[in-house]
CSV table of C-alpha atoms in Angstrom, one decimal:
chain,number,residue,atom,x,y,z
W,1,MET,CA,14.2,-12.0,-10.8
W,2,PRO,CA,11.4,-8.8,-10.1
W,3,ASP,CA,7.9,-9.8,-9.5
W,4,HIS,CA,6.1,-8.4,-12.5
W,5,ASP,CA,2.2,-8.8,-11.4
W,6,THR,CA,2.8,-7.1,-8.6
W,7,PRO,CA,3.5,-3.8,-8.7
W,8,ARG,CA,6.3,-1.6,-6.5
W,9,VAL,CA,5.3,1.2,-5.2
W,10,ALA,CA,8.7,3.5,-4.6
W,11,GLY,CA,11.0,1.6,-2.0
W,12,SER,CA,11.0,-1.4,-0.6
W,13,PHE,CA,7.7,-2.6,-0.2
W,14,SER,CA,4.9,-3.4,-3.4
W,15,ARG,CA,1.2,-2.3,-2.9
W,16,ALA,CA,0.6,-6.1,-2.6
W,17,GLU,CA,2.4,-6.0,-0.1
W,18,ILE,CA,1.3,-2.3,2.0
W,19,GLU,CA,-2.1,-3.6,1.2
W,20,ALA,CA,-1.5,-6.8,3.2
W,21,PHE,CA,-0.1,-4.4,5.7
W,22,VAL,CA,-3.6,-2.9,6.2
W,23,ALA,CA,-5.7,-5.7,6.1
W,24,ASP,CA,-3.9,-8.2,8.3
W,25,TRP,CA,-3.7,-4.2,11.3
W,26,TYR,CA,-7.4,-4.4,11.3
W,27,ARG,CA,-7.2,-8.1,11.4
W,28,GLN,CA,-5.4,-7.1,14.2
W,29,LEU,CA,-7.9,-4.6,15.9
W,30,ASP,CA,-11.3,-7.2,15.1
W,31,ILE,CA,-10.1,-10.1,17.0
W,32,HIS,CA,-8.2,-8.0,19.8
W,33,ALA,CA,-5.0,-9.5,19.3
W,34,PRO,CA,-2.7,-9.2,22.2
W,35,ALA,CA,-1.3,-4.9,22.0
W,36,GLU,CA,2.4,-6.7,21.1
W,37,GLN,CA,1.0,-8.4,18.3
W,38,LEU,CA,0.0,-4.4,16.8
W,39,VAL,CA,3.0,-3.0,18.7
W,40,SER,CA,5.7,-4.9,16.2
W,41,MET,CA,3.3,-2.9,13.7
W,42,VAL,CA,4.3,0.9,14.6
W,43,ALA,CA,7.4,2.7,15.2
W,44,ASP,CA,8.9,3.2,18.6
W,45,GLN,CA,8.2,7.0,17.9
W,46,VAL,CA,4.4,6.3,16.9
W,47,GLU,CA,1.9,9.2,16.7
W,48,MET,CA,-1.2,9.2,16.4
W,49,GLN,CA,-4.1,11.3,16.2
W,50,PHE,CA,-7.4,9.9,17.4
W,51,PRO,CA,-11.1,11.5,17.8
W,52,GLU,CA,-10.7,11.8,21.4
W,53,GLY,CA,-6.3,12.7,21.2
W,54,ALA,CA,-3.2,12.2,20.0
W,55,ILE,CA,-1.3,9.8,21.5
W,56,HIS,CA,2.6,9.6,21.4
W,57,GLY,CA,4.8,6.4,21.7
W,58,VAL,CA,4.4,2.9,21.7
W,59,GLU,CA,3.1,3.1,25.7
W,60,ALA,CA,0.6,5.1,24.4
W,61,PHE,CA,-0.2,3.0,22.1
W,62,ARG,CA,-0.2,0.3,24.3
W,63,THR,CA,-2.6,2.0,26.6
W,64,TRP,CA,-5.0,3.5,24.1
W,65,TYR,CA,-5.3,0.2,22.6
W,66,GLU,CA,-6.0,-1.9,26.0
W,67,GLY,CA,-8.5,0.9,26.7
W,68,VAL,CA,-10.5,0.4,23.3
W,69,ILE,CA,-10.8,-3.2,23.2
W,70,ARG,CA,-12.4,-3.2,26.8
W,71,LEU,CA,-14.9,-0.3,25.1
W,72,PHE,CA,-15.6,-2.0,21.4
W,73,PHE,CA,-16.9,-5.8,20.5
W,74,ASP,CA,-17.5,-7.1,17.7
W,75,GLU,CA,-15.8,-5.0,15.9
W,76,LEU,CA,-16.1,-5.7,12.2
W,77,HIS,CA,-13.1,-3.1,10.2
W,78,ALA,CA,-13.5,-2.8,6.2
W,79,VAL,CA,-10.8,-1.5,4.5
W,80,THR,CA,-12.7,0.1,1.0
W,81,HIS,CA,-9.3,2.3,0.2
W,82,VAL,CA,-6.1,2.2,0.1
W,83,GLY,CA,-4.3,5.4,-2.0
W,84,ILE,CA,0.3,5.3,-1.7
W,85,ALA,CA,1.9,7.5,-2.5
W,86,TRP,CA,6.5,7.8,-1.7
W,87,GLN,CA,8.0,10.8,-0.7
W,88,ASP,CA,10.4,11.4,1.9
W,89,ASP,CA,11.9,7.8,2.2
W,90,ARG,CA,8.1,7.1,4.1
W,91,TYR,CA,4.8,5.7,2.1
W,92,LEU,CA,1.7,8.1,2.3
W,93,LEU,CA,-1.1,6.5,2.6
W,94,GLU,CA,-5.1,7.0,2.4
W,95,VAL,CA,-7.2,5.2,3.4
W,96,VAL,CA,-10.6,4.6,4.0
W,97,VAL,CA,-12.0,1.7,6.1
W,98,ASN,CA,-15.3,1.0,7.4
W,99,TRP,CA,-15.8,0.3,11.1
W,100,GLN,CA,-18.8,-1.1,13.0
W,101,ALA,CA,-19.3,-2.4,16.2
W,102,ARG,CA,-20.8,-2.3,19.5
W,103,ARG,CA,-20.1,-1.1,22.2
W,104,TRP,CA,-22.0,-0.8,26.2
W,105,ARG,CA,-21.9,2.4,28.6
W,106,PRO,CA,-22.9,1.3,31.6
W,107,PRO,CA,-25.8,0.8,33.1
W,108,ALA,CA,-27.1,0.7,29.8
W,109,PRO,CA,-29.6,-2.3,30.1
W,110,ARG,CA,-28.0,-3.2,26.1
W,111,SER,CA,-25.3,-2.4,24.0
W,112,GLU,CA,-25.2,-0.1,21.0
W,113,TRP,CA,-24.4,-1.1,17.2
W,114,ILE,CA,-22.4,1.6,15.9
W,115,GLY,CA,-21.1,2.4,12.7
W,116,PHE,CA,-18.7,4.5,10.8
W,117,ASP,CA,-16.2,5.5,7.6
W,118,ALA,CA,-12.9,6.7,8.8
W,119,TYR,CA,-10.5,8.9,6.8
W,120,GLN,CA,-7.2,8.3,7.7
W,121,ARG,CA,-3.7,9.0,6.4
W,122,TRP,CA,-0.9,6.6,7.4
W,123,GLU,CA,2.9,7.2,7.1
W,124,MET,CA,5.1,4.1,7.0
W,125,ILE,CA,8.2,3.1,7.2
W,126,ALA,CA,10.9,-0.6,6.7
W,127,SER,CA,12.0,-0.6,10.6
W,128,PRO,CA,15.4,-0.4,10.5
W,129,ALA,CA,15.5,-3.5,13.3
W,130,SER,CA,13.5,-6.0,11.5
W,131,GLY,CA,12.8,-4.6,7.8
W,132,ARG,CA,8.8,-4.8,8.3
W,133,PRO,CA,6.8,-1.8,7.6
W,134,VAL,CA,5.8,-0.3,10.8
W,135,VAL,CA,3.2,3.3,10.8
W,136,VAL,CA,5.4,5.7,11.6
W,137,ARG,CA,2.3,8.8,12.2
W,138,TYR,CA,-1.5,7.4,11.9
W,139,ILE,CA,-3.7,10.1,11.6
W,140,VAL,CA,-7.6,9.6,11.7
W,141,ASP,CA,-9.2,12.8,10.0
W,142,GLU,CA,-12.8,12.3,9.9
W,143,LEU,CA,-15.6,9.2,11.3
W,144,ARG,CA,-19.0,10.3,9.2
W,145,PRO,CA,-21.1,8.0,11.1
W,146,MET,CA,-23.2,5.3,9.3
W,147,PRO,CA,-27.2,6.3,8.4
W,148,GLY,CA,-28.3,5.2,12.4
W,149,SER,CA,-25.4,5.0,14.1
W,150,PRO,CA,-25.5,7.5,17.6
W,151,PRO,CA,-22.0,9.7,17.7
W,152,LEU,CA,-18.5,8.6,18.6
């Protein structure tokens, strides 16, 4: 019997399931989860575009992730918007997340706070292997610094 309280977006996942996936993605980033937990959330041929450059494939993603968890700490991601559309058997997401963290740049005597609103576009599909949602494309379109934040 369909769940009438949870509207479905075209395809196999409800809006609530997609929003839960997005929230879990950022929770995993915040706790610096083991790389394998995040790898399981992306497609084998994932494409990602970050301010520092593009990456392609799971191994490049793993390398990127292992680097950023050594640079940023005390991270907090707060999702402020998830727009969801469906096209060509893919979920198209517009995600806005407020990201705050600390970083230390040697030999600085102290870490520094940074904060941004990140405007992103995601493409997701159902994994052919597990049937669970996975990210196929992840693009950071813009990082808007919060007042007082140094640049990335």
